Coordinates of C-alpha atoms and ligand atoms in Angstrom, one line a residue:
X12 CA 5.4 10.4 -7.2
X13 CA 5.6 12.5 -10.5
X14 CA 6.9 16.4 -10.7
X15 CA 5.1 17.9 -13.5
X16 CA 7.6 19.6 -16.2
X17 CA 5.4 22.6 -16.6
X18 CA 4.9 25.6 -14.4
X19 CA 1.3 25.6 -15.2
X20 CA -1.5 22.7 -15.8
X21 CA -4.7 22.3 -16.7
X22 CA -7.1 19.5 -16.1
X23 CA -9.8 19.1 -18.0
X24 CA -12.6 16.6 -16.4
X25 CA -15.9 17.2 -14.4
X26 CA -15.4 19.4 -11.3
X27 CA -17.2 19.9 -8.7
X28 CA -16.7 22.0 -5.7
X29 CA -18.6 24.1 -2.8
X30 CA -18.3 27.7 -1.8
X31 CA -20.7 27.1 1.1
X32 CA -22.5 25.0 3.1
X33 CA -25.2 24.0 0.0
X34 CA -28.8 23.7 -0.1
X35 CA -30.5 21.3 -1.8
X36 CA -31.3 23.3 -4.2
X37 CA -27.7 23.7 -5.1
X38 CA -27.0 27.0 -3.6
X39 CA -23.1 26.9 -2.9
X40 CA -22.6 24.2 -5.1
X41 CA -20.4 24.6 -8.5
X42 CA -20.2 21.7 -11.3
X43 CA -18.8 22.4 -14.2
X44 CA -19.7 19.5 -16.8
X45 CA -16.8 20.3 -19.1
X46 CA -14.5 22.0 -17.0
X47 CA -10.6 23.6 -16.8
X48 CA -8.8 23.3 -13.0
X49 CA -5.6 25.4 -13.7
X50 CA -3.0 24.7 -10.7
X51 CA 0.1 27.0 -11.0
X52 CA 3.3 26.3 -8.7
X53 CA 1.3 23.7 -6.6
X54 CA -1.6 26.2 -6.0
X55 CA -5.0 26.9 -7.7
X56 CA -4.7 29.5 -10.4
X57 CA -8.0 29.1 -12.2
X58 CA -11.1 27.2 -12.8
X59 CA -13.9 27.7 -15.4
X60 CA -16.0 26.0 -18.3
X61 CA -12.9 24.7 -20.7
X62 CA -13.6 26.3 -23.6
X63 CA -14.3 29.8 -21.6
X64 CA -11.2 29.0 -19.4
X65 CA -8.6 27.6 -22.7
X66 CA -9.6 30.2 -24.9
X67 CA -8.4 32.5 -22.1
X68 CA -5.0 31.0 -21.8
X69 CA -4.3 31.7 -24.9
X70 CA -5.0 35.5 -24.9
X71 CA -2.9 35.8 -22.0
X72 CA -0.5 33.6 -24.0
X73 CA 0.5 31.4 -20.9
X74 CA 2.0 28.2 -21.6
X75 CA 0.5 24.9 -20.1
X76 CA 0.3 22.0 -20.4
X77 CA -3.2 20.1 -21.1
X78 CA -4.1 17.0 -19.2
X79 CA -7.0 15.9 -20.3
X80 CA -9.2 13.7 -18.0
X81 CA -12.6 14.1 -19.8
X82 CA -15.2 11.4 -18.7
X83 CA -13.7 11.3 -15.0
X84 CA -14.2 14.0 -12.5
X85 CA -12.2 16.2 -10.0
X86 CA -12.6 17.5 -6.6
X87 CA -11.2 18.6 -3.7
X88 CA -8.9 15.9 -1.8
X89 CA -11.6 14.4 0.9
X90 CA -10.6 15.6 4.6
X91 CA -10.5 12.8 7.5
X92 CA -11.3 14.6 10.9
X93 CA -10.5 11.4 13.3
X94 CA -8.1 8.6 12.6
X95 CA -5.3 6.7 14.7
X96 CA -1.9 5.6 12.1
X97 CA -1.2 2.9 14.5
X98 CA -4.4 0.9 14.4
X99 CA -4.3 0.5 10.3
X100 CA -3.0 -2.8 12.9
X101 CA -5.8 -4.1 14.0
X102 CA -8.8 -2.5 11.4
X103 CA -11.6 -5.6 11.7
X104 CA -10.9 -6.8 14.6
X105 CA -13.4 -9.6 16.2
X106 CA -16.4 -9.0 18.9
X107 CA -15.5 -6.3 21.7
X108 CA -17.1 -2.9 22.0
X109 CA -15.0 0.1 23.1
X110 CA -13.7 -0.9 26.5
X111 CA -12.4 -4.3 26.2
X112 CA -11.6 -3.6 22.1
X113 CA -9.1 -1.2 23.8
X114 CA -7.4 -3.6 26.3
X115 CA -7.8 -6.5 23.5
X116 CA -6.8 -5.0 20.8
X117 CA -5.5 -1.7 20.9
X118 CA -3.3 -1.1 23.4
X119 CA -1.2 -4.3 22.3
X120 CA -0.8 -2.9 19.2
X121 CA 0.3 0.2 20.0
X122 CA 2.9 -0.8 22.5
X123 CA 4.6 -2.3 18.9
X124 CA 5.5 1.3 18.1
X125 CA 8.0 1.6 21.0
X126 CA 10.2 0.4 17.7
X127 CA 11.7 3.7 15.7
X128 CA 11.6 1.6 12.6
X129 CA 8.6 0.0 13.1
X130 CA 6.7 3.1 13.6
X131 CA 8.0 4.6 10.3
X132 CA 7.4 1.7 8.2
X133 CA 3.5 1.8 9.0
X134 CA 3.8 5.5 8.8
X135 CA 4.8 5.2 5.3
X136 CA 1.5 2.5 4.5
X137 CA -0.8 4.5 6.1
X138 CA -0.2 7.5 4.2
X139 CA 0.1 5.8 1.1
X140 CA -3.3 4.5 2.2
X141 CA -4.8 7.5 2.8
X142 CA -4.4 9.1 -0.6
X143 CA -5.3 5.7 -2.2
X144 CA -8.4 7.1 -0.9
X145 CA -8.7 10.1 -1.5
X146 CA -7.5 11.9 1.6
X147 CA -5.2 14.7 1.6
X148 CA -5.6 16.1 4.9
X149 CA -6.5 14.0 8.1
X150 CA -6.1 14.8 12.3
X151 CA -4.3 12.0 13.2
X152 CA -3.5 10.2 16.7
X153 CA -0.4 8.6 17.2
X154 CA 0.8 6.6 19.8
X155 CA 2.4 7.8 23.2
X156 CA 6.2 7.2 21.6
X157 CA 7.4 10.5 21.0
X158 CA 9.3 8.9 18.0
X159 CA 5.8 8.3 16.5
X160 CA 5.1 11.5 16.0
X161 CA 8.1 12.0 14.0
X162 CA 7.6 9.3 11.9
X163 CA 4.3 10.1 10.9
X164 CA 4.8 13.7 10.3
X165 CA 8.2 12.6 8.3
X166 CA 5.8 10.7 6.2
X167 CA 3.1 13.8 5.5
X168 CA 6.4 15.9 4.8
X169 CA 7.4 13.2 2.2
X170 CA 4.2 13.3 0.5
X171 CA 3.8 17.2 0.9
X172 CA 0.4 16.8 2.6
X173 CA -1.0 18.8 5.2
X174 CA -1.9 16.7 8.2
X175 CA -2.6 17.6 11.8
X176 CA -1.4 15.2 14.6
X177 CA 0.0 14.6 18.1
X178 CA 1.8 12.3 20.6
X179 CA -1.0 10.4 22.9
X180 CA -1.5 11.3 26.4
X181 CA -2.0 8.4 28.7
X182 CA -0.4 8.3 32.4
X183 CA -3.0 5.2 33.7
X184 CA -5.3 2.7 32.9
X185 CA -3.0 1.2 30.0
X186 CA -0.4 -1.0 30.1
X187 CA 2.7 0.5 31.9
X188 CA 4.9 0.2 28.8
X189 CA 2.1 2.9 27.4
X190 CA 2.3 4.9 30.4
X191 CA 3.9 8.8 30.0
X192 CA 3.6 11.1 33.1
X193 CA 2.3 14.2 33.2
X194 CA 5.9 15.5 33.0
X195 CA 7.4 14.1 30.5
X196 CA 3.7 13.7 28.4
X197 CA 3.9 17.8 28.8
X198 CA 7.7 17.7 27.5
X199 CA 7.8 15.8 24.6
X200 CA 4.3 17.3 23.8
X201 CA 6.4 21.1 23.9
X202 CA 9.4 19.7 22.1
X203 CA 7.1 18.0 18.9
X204 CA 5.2 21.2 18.8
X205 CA 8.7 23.1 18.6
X206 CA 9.9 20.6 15.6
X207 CA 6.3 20.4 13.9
X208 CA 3.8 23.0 14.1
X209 CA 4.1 25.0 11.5
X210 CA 6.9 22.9 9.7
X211 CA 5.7 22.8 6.0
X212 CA 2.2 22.3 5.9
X213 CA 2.4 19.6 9.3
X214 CA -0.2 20.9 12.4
X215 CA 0.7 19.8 15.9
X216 CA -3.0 18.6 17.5
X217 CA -2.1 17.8 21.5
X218 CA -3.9 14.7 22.1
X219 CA -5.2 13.4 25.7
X220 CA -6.6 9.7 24.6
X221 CA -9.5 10.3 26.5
X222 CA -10.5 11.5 30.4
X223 CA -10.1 7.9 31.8
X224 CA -6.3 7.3 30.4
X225 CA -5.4 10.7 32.2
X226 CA -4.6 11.8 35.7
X227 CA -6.3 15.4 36.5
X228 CA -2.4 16.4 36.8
X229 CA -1.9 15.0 33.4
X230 CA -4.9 17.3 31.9
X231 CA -3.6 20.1 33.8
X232 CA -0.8 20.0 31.9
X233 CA -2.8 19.1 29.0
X234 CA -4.2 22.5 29.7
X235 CA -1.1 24.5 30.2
X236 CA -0.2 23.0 26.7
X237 CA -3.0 24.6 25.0
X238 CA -2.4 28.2 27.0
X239 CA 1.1 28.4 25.8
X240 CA 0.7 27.3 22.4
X241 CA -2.3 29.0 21.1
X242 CA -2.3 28.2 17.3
X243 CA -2.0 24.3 18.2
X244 CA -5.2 21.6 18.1
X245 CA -7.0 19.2 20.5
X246 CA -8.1 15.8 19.9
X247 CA -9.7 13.4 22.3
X248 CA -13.1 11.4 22.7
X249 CA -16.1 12.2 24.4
X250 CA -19.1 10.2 25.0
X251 CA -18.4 7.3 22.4
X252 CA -20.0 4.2 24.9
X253 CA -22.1 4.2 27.9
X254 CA -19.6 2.4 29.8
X255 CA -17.4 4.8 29.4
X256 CA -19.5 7.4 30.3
X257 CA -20.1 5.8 34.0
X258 CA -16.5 5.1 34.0
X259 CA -15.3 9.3 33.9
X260 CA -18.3 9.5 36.2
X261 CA -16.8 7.8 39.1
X262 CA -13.2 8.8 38.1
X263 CA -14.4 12.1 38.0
X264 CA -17.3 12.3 40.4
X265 CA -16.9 16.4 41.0
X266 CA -17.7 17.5 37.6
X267 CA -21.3 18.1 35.9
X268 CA -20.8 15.8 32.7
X269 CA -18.0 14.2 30.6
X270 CA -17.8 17.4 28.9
X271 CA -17.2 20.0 31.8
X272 CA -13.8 17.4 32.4
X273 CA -12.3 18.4 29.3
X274 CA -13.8 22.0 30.5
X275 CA -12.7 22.4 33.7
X276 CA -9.0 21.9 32.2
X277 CA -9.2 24.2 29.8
X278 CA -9.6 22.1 27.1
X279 CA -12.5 23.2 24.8
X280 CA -12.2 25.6 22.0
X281 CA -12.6 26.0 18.3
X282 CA -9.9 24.3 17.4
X283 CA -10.8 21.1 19.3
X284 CA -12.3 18.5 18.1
X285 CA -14.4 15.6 19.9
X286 CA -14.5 12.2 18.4
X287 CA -17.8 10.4 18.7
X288 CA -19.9 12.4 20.9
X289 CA -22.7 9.9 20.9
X290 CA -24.6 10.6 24.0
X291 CA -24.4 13.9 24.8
X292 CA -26.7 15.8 27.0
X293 CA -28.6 19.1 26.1
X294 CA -25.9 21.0 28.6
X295 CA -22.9 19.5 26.9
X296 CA -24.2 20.3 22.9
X297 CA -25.0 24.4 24.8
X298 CA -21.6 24.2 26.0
X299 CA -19.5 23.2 23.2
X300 CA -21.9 25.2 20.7
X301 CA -20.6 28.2 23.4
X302 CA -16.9 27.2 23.1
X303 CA -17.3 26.6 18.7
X304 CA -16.0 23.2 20.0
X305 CA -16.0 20.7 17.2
X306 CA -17.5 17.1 16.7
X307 CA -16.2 14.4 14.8
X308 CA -18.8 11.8 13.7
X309 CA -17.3 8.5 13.0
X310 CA -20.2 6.4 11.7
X311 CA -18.1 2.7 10.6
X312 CA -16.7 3.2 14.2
X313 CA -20.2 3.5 16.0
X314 CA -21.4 1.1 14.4
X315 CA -18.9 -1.4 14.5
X316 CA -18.1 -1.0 18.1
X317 CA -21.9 -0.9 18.7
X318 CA -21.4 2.2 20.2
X319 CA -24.6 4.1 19.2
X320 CA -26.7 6.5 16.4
X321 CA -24.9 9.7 16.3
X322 CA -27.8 12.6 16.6
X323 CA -26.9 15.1 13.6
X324 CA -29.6 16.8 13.2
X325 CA -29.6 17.2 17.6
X326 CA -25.9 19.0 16.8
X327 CA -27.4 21.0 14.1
X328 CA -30.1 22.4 16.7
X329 CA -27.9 23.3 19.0
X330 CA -25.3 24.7 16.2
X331 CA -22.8 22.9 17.2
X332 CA -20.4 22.2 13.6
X333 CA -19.8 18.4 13.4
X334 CA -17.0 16.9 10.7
X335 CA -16.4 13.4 9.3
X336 CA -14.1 11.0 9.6
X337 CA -13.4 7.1 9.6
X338 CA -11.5 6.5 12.9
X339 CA -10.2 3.6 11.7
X340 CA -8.9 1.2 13.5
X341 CA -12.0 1.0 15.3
X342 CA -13.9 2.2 11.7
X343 CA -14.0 0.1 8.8
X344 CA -12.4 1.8 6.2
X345 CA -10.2 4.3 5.3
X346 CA -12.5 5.3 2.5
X347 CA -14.7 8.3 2.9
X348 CA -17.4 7.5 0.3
X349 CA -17.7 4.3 2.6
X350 CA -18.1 6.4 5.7
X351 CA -21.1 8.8 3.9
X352 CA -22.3 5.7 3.6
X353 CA -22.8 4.7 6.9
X354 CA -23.0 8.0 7.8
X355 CA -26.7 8.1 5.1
X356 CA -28.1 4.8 7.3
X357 CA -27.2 5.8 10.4
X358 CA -28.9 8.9 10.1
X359 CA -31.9 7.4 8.5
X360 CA -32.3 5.6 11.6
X361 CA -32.6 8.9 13.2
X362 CA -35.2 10.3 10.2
X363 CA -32.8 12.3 8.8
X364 CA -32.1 12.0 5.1
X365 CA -27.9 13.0 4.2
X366 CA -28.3 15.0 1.2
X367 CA -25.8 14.3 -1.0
X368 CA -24.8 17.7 -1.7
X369 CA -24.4 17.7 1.8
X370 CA -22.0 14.9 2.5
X371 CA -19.9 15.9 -0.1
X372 CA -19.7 19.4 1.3
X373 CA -18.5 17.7 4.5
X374 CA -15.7 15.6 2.9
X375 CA -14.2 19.0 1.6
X376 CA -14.7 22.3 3.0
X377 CA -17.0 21.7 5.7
X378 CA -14.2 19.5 7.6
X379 CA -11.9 22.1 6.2
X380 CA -13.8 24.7 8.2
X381 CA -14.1 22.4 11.0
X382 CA -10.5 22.3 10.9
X383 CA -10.1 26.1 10.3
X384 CA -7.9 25.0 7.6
X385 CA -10.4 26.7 4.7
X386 CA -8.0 29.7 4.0
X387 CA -5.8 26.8 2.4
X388 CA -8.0 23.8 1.1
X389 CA -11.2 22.3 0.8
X390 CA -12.4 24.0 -2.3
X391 CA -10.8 25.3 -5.6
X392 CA -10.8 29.3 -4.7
X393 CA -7.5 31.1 -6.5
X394 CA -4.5 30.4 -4.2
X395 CA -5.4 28.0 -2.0
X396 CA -3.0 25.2 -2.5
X397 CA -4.0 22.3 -5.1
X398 CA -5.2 19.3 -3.5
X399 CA -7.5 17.4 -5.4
X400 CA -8.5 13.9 -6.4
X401 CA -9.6 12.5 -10.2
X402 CA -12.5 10.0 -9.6
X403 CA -13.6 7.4 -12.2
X404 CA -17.5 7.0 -11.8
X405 CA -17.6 3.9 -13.8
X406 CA -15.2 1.6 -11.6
X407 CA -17.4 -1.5 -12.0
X408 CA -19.8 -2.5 -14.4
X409 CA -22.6 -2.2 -11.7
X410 CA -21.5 1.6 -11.1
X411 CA -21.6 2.3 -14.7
X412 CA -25.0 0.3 -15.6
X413 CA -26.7 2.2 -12.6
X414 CA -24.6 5.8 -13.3
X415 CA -26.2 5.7 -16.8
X416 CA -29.2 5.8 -15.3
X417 CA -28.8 9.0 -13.2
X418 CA -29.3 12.2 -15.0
X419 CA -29.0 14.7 -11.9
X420 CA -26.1 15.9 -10.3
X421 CA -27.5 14.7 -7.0
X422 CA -28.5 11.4 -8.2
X423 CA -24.9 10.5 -9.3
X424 CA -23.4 11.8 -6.3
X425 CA -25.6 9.8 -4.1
X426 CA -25.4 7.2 -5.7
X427 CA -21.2 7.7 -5.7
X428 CA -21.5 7.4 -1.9
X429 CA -23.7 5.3 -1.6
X430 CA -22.0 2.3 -3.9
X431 CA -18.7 3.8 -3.8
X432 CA -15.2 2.9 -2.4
X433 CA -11.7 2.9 -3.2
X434 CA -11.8 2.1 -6.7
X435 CA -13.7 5.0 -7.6
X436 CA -10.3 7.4 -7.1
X437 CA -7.8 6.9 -9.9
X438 CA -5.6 9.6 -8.6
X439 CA -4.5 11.8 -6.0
X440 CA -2.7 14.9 -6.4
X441 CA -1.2 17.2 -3.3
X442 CA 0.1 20.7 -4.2
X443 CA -0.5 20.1 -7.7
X444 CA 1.7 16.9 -7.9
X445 CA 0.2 13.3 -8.4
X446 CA 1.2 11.1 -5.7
X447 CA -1.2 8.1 -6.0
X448 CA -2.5 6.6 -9.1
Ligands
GUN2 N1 -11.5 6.0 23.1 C1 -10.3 6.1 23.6 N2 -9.4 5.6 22.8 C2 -10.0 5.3 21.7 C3 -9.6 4.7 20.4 O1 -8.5 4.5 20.1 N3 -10.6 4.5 19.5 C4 -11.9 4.8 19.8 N4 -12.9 4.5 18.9 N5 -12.3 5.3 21.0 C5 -11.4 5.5 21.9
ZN3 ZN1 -10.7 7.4 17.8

């Protein structure tokens, strides 16, 4: 990590940010060819053409210091919706789909973390991995160790990102070593909330794994959580595999659909968020377009786990606001230009062509509005604090030889996401300070 000596930077590079949900036609989006981002103490003080923007400086006779990136681009640090620290254990892992990956793969590895050290050791990588990839922000599962929490959130606070996460919820259906009650789950929950949300820039999200690895009394509490913490987030999954489906069916044989179990324990909301949400029905989308509930689609996951096509354009019709994320261990990658990837074919499948402008919306400020975290990041407004990542767009000679062949915007973006991964971001900087390169 490097502390810049001045008070006040500018990078000069292409930028590109959105101030809107885009069209096509490239409403909302800003690109500056040549541009200036000014950060001042950490946070976004400026950003124009250079020359307009330098020229500027100098009238106002404020001292900076120019870094000069010309030839690579900047924009915002990528957002990751859905992601679990502890299963950077078992990312690739052979042949099951979600039910038996869980009991073959998962659960094993999470029972690891009942070591403190342990726990903040891979807390540490998985950060660092993170902003090797251009992610600033993420929502983040943990295990059910209470101690996990506090290693990963230790890790955030050492890097100065802002990440939202919580203590998993499990009280069956897991191995007993991962078993919490509803009790003590409801406890520790209150007590990482006390010691985290709100602590620098760290969000508590209260996490219930998912309706089958919870007792009703366990989501009752799960509910009582959310009543007496209003500012906190939820995180779970919802209709990832058909198996799973039937499964909450017969555990919870009294209720409508999947959905109305999170419901009917108070668990829906705008700041909840819904990994997967493959198969939903026409009454769940109504009901969580009602409640401004929030979907995360997790393409490398779906597809790896065989789990299904999420429906985008289905979410869209029923205006229900759907963000992006890897969930790795069970996705592929922790790279987000990988995931728009996936995220392009899958919904080709489904005859809907990802624009470009639109993916790269979602990777900022669309899962920053998602997140209600868009008062603060996910674009380069004045004030809001200076995440942002410097991309090289020539990373291999194939990127280069087929980038000089793009002359639009849109082409090179697509084209970024498309081919892209990791090597495309030389650095990451949180609250104006580098802290990957
Ligand atoms: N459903 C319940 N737990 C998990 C998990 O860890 N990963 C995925 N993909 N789905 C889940
Ligand atoms: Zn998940």
């Amino acid at each position: 990590m490097s502390n810049n000596s001045s008070a006040v930077q500018a990078y000069r590079a292409s930028i590109l940010h959105f101030t809107k949900a885009p069209t096509v036609t490239g409403e909302g989006v800003v690109f500056f060819d040549d541009g200036l981002l000014v950060v001042r103490d950490g946070k976004i003080y400026a950003l124009d053409h250079a020359e307009t923007l330098l020229t500027e400086l100098k009238l106002q006779n404020i001292e900076f210091e120019l870094i000069d990136k010309t030839g690579q681009w900047i924009m915002p640090g990528f957002i990751d919706s859905h992601i679990h620290f502890p299963q950077i254990n078992i990312i690739g892992s052979y042949g099951e789909k979600l039910l038996d990956w869980l009991n073959n793969y998962t659960f094993p590895a999470e029972m690891k973390f009942s070591n403190k050290a342990y726990a903040e050791q891979i807390a540490d990588v998985f950060v660092q991995e993170l902003l090797a990839s251009g992610t600033t922000t993420a929502m983040v599962y943990c295990t059910v160790h209470e101690h996990s929490v506090d290693a990963f959130f230790q890790a955030s606070q050492k890097y100065g990102t802002c990440m939202l996460a919580g203590k998993v919820l499990m009280d069956r259906h897991c191995p007993e070593a991962l078993r919490d009650t509803p009790i003590t789950g409801y406890e520790q929950s209150q007590a990482l909330i006390d010691r985290w949300h709100g602590n620098g820039r760290q969000l508590y999200t209260v996490t219930p794994r998912f309706a089958p690895t919870s007792t009703p009394e366990q989501l009752t509490f799960t509910g009582k959580l959310l009543q007496e913490n209003t500012s906190v987030y939820m995180q779970t999954h919802l209709s990832e595999n058909i198996g799973e489906i039937a499964w909450v069916k017969e555990l919870y044989p009294q209720y409508k659909n999947y959905l109305d179990v999170y419901d009917g324990f108070g668990l829906l909301g705008s700041r909840s968020v819904f990994g997967h949400c493959i198969h939903l029905s026409d009454d769940e989308l109504t009901r969580m377009s009602e409640t401004n509930s929030k979907i995360a689609f997790c393409p490398t996951s779906n597809l790896f786990l065989g789990s299904g096509l999420f429906e985008l354009q289905k979410a869209k019709d029923f205006a229900v606001k759907t963000s992006i994320a890897t969930d790795v261990g069970a996705g592929t990658s922790f790279c987000q230009l990988q995931t728009l990837a996936e995220a392009y074919k899958v919904n080709q499948l489904n005859d809907y062509a990802l624009h470009p402008f639109e993916a790269f919306y979602w990777l900022t400020l669309g899962n920053a509005e998602c997140l209600e975290l868009e008062q603060n990041i996910g674009n380069f407004e004045t004030n809001k604090i200076a995440d942002f990542i410097v991309l090289d767009f020539e990373s291999t000679p194939l990127m280069k030889h087929r980038m000089s062949l793009c002359n639009e915007l849109h082409e090179k973006l697509f084209l970024l996401m498309t081919i892209g991964d990791d090597r495309n971001i030389s650095e990451t900087y949180v609250a104006g300070k580098c802290v990957y390169s």
